[in-house]
């Protein structure tokens, strides 16, 4: 599995320094949570890894290769968003297969792969529905399947559970954790919830004021003086 490494990564928006020379080597095939208060630079960091935001300075390595200047689809990363961002007029299966259509794969191949992904997230029976015929938790699993169909080395999740009610949130935690283990790829999950990070993470990276304040296994980070 390819390892993700940030090397002195900086993001500036005008005069605002959102991320200030952060370096971190993520544990391969691990579940990492990026934790910290609002405005500390978590989303900017995730968006730079995904390629949705340019890097002002520094490098992002995946398997030793600098991916920081590649287009999002060329990086080996995939991102799942808070608001799911599903296409309302496309069926669930077509939503999942969307990126393959962009890559020019034929319809039979797309639908077969979409079926596999829907099975993975336990939605096999719902491929023909439209997104608004699904519950919030189901829509979120569609968004997961859509990100995973590209077979990324790294899955990036920006506050993926914050739109769910408390009951579903706890259930989805377990599902995310299980999926990460099954797939053996690296997850980097942004949250501002300590309990969420503790429940999910192999590794916690704590950001504050644009820098990494602390990083390590969950029990070490929360027991630190
Ligand atoms: P977090 O995800 O931890 O809430 P962000 O990465 O969203 O932090 O934001 C870090 C800082 O960068 C904040 O001061 C925020 O206002 C600023 N920022 C984020 N995105 C932009 C943007 N597109 N333009 C200008 N400033 C931004
Ligand atoms: P989150 O709360 O999930 O970290 P934000 O509210 O910080 O997200 O950002 C949502 C969107 O607004 C992002 O696209 C970000 O780039 C933009 N944004 C955030 N802060 C600023 C800012 N100070 N000026 C301009 N755009 C911003």
Short mmCIF file of C-alpha atoms and ligand atoms in Angstrom, two decimals:
data_model
loop_
_atom_site.label_atom_id
_atom_site.label_comp_id
_atom_site.label_asym_id
_atom_site.label_seq_id
_atom_site.Cartn_x
_atom_site.Cartn_y
_atom_site.Cartn_z
CA UNK A 1 0.00 0.00 0.00
CA UNK A 2 1.21 3.50 -0.84
CA UNK A 3 2.14 5.76 2.05
CA UNK A 4 0.93 9.33 2.35
CA UNK A 5 3.38 11.96 3.53
CA UNK A 6 3.09 15.73 3.94
CA UNK A 7 6.39 17.60 3.64
CA UNK A 8 6.38 21.15 5.00
CA UNK A 9 3.00 21.90 3.41
CA UNK A 10 1.78 25.50 3.52
CA UNK A 11 -1.51 27.07 2.39
CA UNK A 12 -2.03 30.80 2.23
CA UNK A 13 -5.21 32.59 1.15
CA UNK A 14 -4.01 36.13 0.50
CA UNK A 15 -2.43 37.12 3.81
CA UNK A 16 -4.19 34.36 5.82
CA UNK A 17 -1.87 31.45 6.64
CA UNK A 18 -4.35 28.57 6.87
CA UNK A 19 -1.71 25.80 7.03
CA UNK A 20 1.83 26.55 8.17
CA UNK A 21 4.63 24.16 7.10
CA UNK A 22 3.06 20.96 8.36
CA UNK A 23 4.85 17.64 7.97
CA UNK A 24 3.42 14.23 8.74
CA UNK A 25 3.91 10.64 7.68
CA UNK A 26 0.54 8.87 7.84
CA UNK A 27 0.52 5.29 9.05
CA UNK A 28 0.09 3.02 6.00
CA UNK A 29 -3.34 1.34 5.77
CA UNK A 30 -4.38 3.18 8.92
CA UNK A 31 -7.40 5.19 10.02
CA UNK A 32 -6.22 8.72 10.77
CA UNK A 33 -8.38 11.46 12.26
CA UNK A 34 -7.43 15.09 11.75
CA UNK A 35 -8.78 16.83 14.84
CA UNK A 36 -8.92 20.46 15.94
CA UNK A 37 -11.09 23.54 16.42
CA UNK A 38 -12.91 25.34 13.60
CA UNK A 39 -10.57 27.41 11.44
CA UNK A 40 -7.35 25.57 12.40
CA UNK A 41 -6.69 24.38 8.84
CA UNK A 42 -8.13 20.85 8.71
CA UNK A 43 -10.28 21.26 5.60
CA UNK A 44 -7.58 23.14 3.75
CA UNK A 45 -5.17 20.30 4.48
CA UNK A 46 -7.65 17.70 3.24
CA UNK A 47 -8.51 19.69 0.13
CA UNK A 48 -4.81 20.06 -0.72
CA UNK A 49 -4.33 16.29 -0.43
CA UNK A 50 -7.38 15.75 -2.67
CA UNK A 51 -6.23 18.36 -5.17
CA UNK A 52 -9.26 20.60 -4.74
CA UNK A 53 -7.03 23.35 -3.42
CA UNK A 54 -3.53 24.21 -4.61
CA UNK A 55 -0.48 23.90 -2.34
CA UNK A 56 1.22 27.24 -1.68
CA UNK A 57 4.48 25.54 -0.66
CA UNK A 58 5.75 22.06 0.21
CA UNK A 59 5.06 18.58 -1.17
CA UNK A 60 2.45 15.83 -0.82
CA UNK A 61 3.93 12.40 -1.41
CA UNK A 62 1.99 9.23 -2.15
CA UNK A 63 4.20 6.18 -2.44
CA UNK A 64 7.18 8.52 -2.67
CA UNK A 65 5.82 10.48 -5.66
CA UNK A 66 4.89 14.15 -5.33
CA UNK A 67 1.19 14.31 -6.27
CA UNK A 68 0.69 17.96 -5.31
CA UNK A 69 0.54 19.18 -8.91
CA UNK A 70 -1.61 16.37 -10.32
CA UNK A 71 -5.32 16.70 -11.13
CA UNK A 72 -7.63 15.23 -8.45
CA UNK A 73 -8.53 12.17 -10.54
CA UNK A 74 -4.86 11.35 -11.21
CA UNK A 75 -3.70 11.25 -7.59
CA UNK A 76 -4.84 7.92 -6.20
CA UNK A 77 -7.00 9.78 -3.68
CA UNK A 78 -10.78 10.12 -3.42
CA UNK A 79 -12.86 12.42 -1.30
CA UNK A 80 -16.18 11.99 0.41
CA UNK A 81 -18.01 15.19 1.33
CA UNK A 82 -20.16 16.23 4.25
CA UNK A 83 -23.22 17.03 2.10
CA UNK A 84 -22.80 13.87 -0.07
CA UNK A 85 -23.14 15.93 -3.29
CA UNK A 86 -25.16 13.30 -5.17
CA UNK A 87 -26.68 14.09 -8.57
CA UNK A 88 -30.45 14.24 -7.93
CA UNK A 89 -31.51 13.20 -11.47
CA UNK A 90 -29.24 10.12 -11.64
CA UNK A 91 -30.07 6.75 -10.11
CA UNK A 92 -28.06 5.48 -7.17
CA UNK A 93 -26.11 3.09 -9.41
CA UNK A 94 -25.43 5.84 -11.96
CA UNK A 95 -24.22 8.13 -9.19
CA UNK A 96 -21.80 5.46 -8.00
CA UNK A 97 -20.56 4.79 -11.55
CA UNK A 98 -20.24 8.46 -12.49
CA UNK A 99 -16.45 8.76 -12.37
CA UNK A 100 -16.10 5.67 -14.60
CA UNK A 101 -18.30 7.31 -17.22
CA UNK A 102 -15.94 10.28 -17.16
CA UNK A 103 -13.09 7.84 -17.78
CA UNK A 104 -14.94 6.41 -20.79
CA UNK A 105 -15.65 2.91 -19.47
CA UNK A 106 -18.56 1.17 -21.22
CA UNK A 107 -21.95 0.86 -19.59
CA UNK A 108 -21.89 -2.86 -18.77
CA UNK A 109 -18.53 -2.52 -17.05
CA UNK A 110 -19.67 0.56 -15.12
CA UNK A 111 -22.83 -1.05 -13.84
CA UNK A 112 -21.02 -4.22 -12.85
CA UNK A 113 -18.47 -2.27 -10.79
CA UNK A 114 -21.20 -0.07 -9.31
CA UNK A 115 -23.03 -3.25 -8.24
CA UNK A 116 -19.91 -4.50 -6.44
CA UNK A 117 -19.53 -1.18 -4.63
CA UNK A 118 -23.21 -1.07 -3.64
CA UNK A 119 -22.81 -4.54 -2.21
CA UNK A 120 -19.81 -3.36 -0.21
CA UNK A 121 -21.88 -0.63 1.45
CA UNK A 122 -24.93 -2.87 1.83
CA UNK A 123 -27.18 -1.12 -0.69
CA UNK A 124 -27.49 -3.77 -3.41
CA UNK A 125 -31.29 -3.56 -3.50
CA UNK A 126 -31.45 0.22 -4.01
CA UNK A 127 -29.40 0.82 -7.18
CA UNK A 128 -32.41 1.89 -9.26
CA UNK A 129 -33.71 4.51 -6.86
CA UNK A 130 -33.12 8.24 -7.03
CA UNK A 131 -31.08 9.81 -4.20
CA UNK A 132 -34.06 11.61 -2.66
CA UNK A 133 -35.77 8.24 -2.18
CA UNK A 134 -33.05 7.26 0.30
CA UNK A 135 -32.52 8.12 3.95
CA UNK A 136 -29.63 10.32 5.06
CA UNK A 137 -27.56 7.34 6.14
CA UNK A 138 -28.21 5.54 2.85
CA UNK A 139 -27.26 8.62 0.82
CA UNK A 140 -24.07 8.76 2.75
CA UNK A 141 -23.26 5.17 1.91
CA UNK A 142 -23.87 5.98 -1.77
CA UNK A 143 -21.36 8.81 -1.47
CA UNK A 144 -18.88 6.36 0.05
CA UNK A 145 -19.41 3.85 -2.76
CA UNK A 146 -18.96 6.62 -5.30
CA UNK A 147 -15.62 7.61 -3.79
CA UNK A 148 -14.40 4.01 -3.45
CA UNK A 149 -15.21 2.92 -7.01
CA UNK A 150 -12.08 4.73 -8.20
CA UNK A 151 -10.02 2.27 -6.07
CA UNK A 152 -8.08 5.00 -4.26
CA UNK A 153 -5.01 4.39 -2.09
CA UNK A 154 -6.29 7.10 0.25
CA UNK A 155 -9.89 8.01 1.12
CA UNK A 156 -10.40 11.54 2.43
CA UNK A 157 -13.49 12.30 4.52
CA UNK A 158 -14.49 15.84 5.51
CA UNK A 159 -16.79 15.72 8.56
CA UNK A 160 -18.69 12.83 6.94
CA UNK A 161 -20.96 12.16 9.92
CA UNK A 162 -21.92 15.66 11.01
CA UNK A 163 -25.20 15.78 9.04
CA UNK A 164 -26.50 12.56 10.61
CA UNK A 165 -28.64 12.17 13.71
CA UNK A 166 -26.76 10.88 16.80
CA UNK A 167 -28.00 7.31 16.46
CA UNK A 168 -26.99 6.97 12.82
CA UNK A 169 -23.72 8.73 13.48
CA UNK A 170 -22.63 6.09 15.94
CA UNK A 171 -23.72 3.30 13.61
CA UNK A 172 -21.88 4.83 10.63
CA UNK A 173 -18.72 5.08 12.73
CA UNK A 174 -18.73 1.33 13.05
CA UNK A 175 -19.38 0.91 9.34
CA UNK A 176 -16.57 3.26 8.33
CA UNK A 177 -14.15 1.50 10.64
CA UNK A 178 -15.13 -1.92 9.29
CA UNK A 179 -14.85 -0.76 5.68
CA UNK A 180 -11.40 0.71 6.29
CA UNK A 181 -10.22 -2.58 7.76
CA UNK A 182 -11.70 -4.64 4.93
CA UNK A 183 -10.22 -2.50 2.18
CA UNK A 184 -6.87 -1.94 3.87
CA UNK A 185 -6.52 1.54 2.37
CA UNK A 186 -5.63 4.69 4.33
CA UNK A 187 -8.50 6.85 5.58
CA UNK A 188 -7.92 10.48 6.58
CA UNK A 189 -11.03 11.76 8.37
CA UNK A 190 -11.51 15.39 9.43
CA UNK A 191 -13.55 15.98 12.57
CA UNK A 192 -13.82 18.43 15.43
CA UNK A 193 -15.21 15.74 17.74
CA UNK A 194 -12.79 14.14 20.20
CA UNK A 195 -15.15 11.24 20.86
CA UNK A 196 -15.46 10.58 17.15
CA UNK A 197 -11.67 10.58 16.72
CA UNK A 198 -11.23 8.29 19.71
CA UNK A 199 -13.85 5.83 18.39
CA UNK A 200 -12.40 5.65 14.89
CA UNK A 201 -8.73 6.41 14.73
CA UNK A 202 -5.58 4.32 14.79
CA UNK A 203 -3.80 7.63 14.69
CA UNK A 204 -4.84 11.15 15.70
CA UNK A 205 -3.30 14.29 14.25
CA UNK A 206 -4.22 17.36 16.29
CA UNK A 207 -4.10 20.71 14.51
CA UNK A 208 -4.27 24.15 16.09
CA UNK A 209 -3.58 27.56 14.57
CA UNK A 210 -2.44 26.12 11.22
CA UNK A 211 0.15 23.72 12.67
CA UNK A 212 0.21 20.11 13.87
CA UNK A 213 0.29 20.29 17.63
CA UNK A 214 0.46 16.59 18.34
CA UNK A 215 0.24 13.26 16.51
CA UNK A 216 0.19 9.64 17.56
CA UNK A 217 -1.98 6.69 18.58
CA UNK A 218 -5.32 7.78 20.07
CA UNK A 219 -4.53 6.66 23.62
CA UNK A 220 -1.22 8.57 23.66
CA UNK A 221 -2.75 11.78 22.30
CA UNK A 222 -5.58 11.86 24.84
CA UNK A 223 -3.46 10.81 27.80
CA UNK A 224 -0.77 13.38 27.14
CA UNK A 225 -0.15 15.87 29.98
P1 LIG B 1 -11.01 24.07 9.47
O1 LIG B 1 -11.31 23.02 8.44
O2 LIG B 1 -10.12 23.57 10.54
O3 LIG B 1 -12.25 24.71 9.99
P2 LIG B 1 -10.12 25.66 7.23
O4 LIG B 1 -9.02 24.95 6.54
O5 LIG B 1 -11.49 25.61 6.64
O6 LIG B 1 -10.15 25.20 8.76
O7 LIG B 1 -9.74 27.19 7.38
C1 LIG B 1 -8.46 27.62 7.88
C2 LIG B 1 -8.37 29.12 7.73
O8 LIG B 1 -8.33 29.45 6.35
C3 LIG B 1 -9.54 29.88 8.33
O9 LIG B 1 -9.03 31.10 8.83
C4 LIG B 1 -10.44 30.13 7.12
O10 LIG B 1 -11.22 31.28 7.27
C5 LIG B 1 -9.42 30.30 6.01
N1 LIG B 1 -9.94 29.86 4.70
C6 LIG B 1 -10.36 28.62 4.37
N2 LIG B 1 -10.73 28.55 3.09
C7 LIG B 1 -10.54 29.80 2.59
C8 LIG B 1 -10.75 30.38 1.31
N3 LIG B 1 -11.21 29.68 0.26
N4 LIG B 1 -10.44 31.69 1.15
C9 LIG B 1 -9.95 32.39 2.18
N5 LIG B 1 -9.74 31.92 3.42
C10 LIG B 1 -10.02 30.62 3.62
P1 LIG B 2 -15.70 23.71 7.21
O1 LIG B 2 -16.50 24.40 8.27
O2 LIG B 2 -16.27 22.42 6.73
O3 LIG B 2 -14.24 23.65 7.55
P2 LIG B 2 -15.66 26.17 5.84
O4 LIG B 2 -16.96 26.75 6.29
O5 LIG B 2 -14.38 26.57 6.49
O6 LIG B 2 -15.81 24.59 5.90
O7 LIG B 2 -15.50 26.36 4.29
C1 LIG B 2 -16.53 26.13 3.38
C2 LIG B 2 -16.15 26.77 2.06
O8 LIG B 2 -15.95 28.17 2.22
C3 LIG B 2 -14.84 26.24 1.50
O9 LIG B 2 -14.96 26.09 0.11
C4 LIG B 2 -13.81 27.28 1.85
O10 LIG B 2 -12.78 27.34 0.87
C5 LIG B 2 -14.63 28.56 1.86
N1 LIG B 2 -14.12 29.49 2.90
C6 LIG B 2 -13.89 29.24 4.19
N2 LIG B 2 -13.41 30.30 4.83
C7 LIG B 2 -13.35 31.28 3.90
C8 LIG B 2 -12.94 32.64 3.93
N3 LIG B 2 -12.47 33.22 5.05
N4 LIG B 2 -13.02 33.34 2.79
C9 LIG B 2 -13.46 32.77 1.66
N5 LIG B 2 -13.86 31.50 1.56
C10 LIG B 2 -13.81 30.76 2.67
#
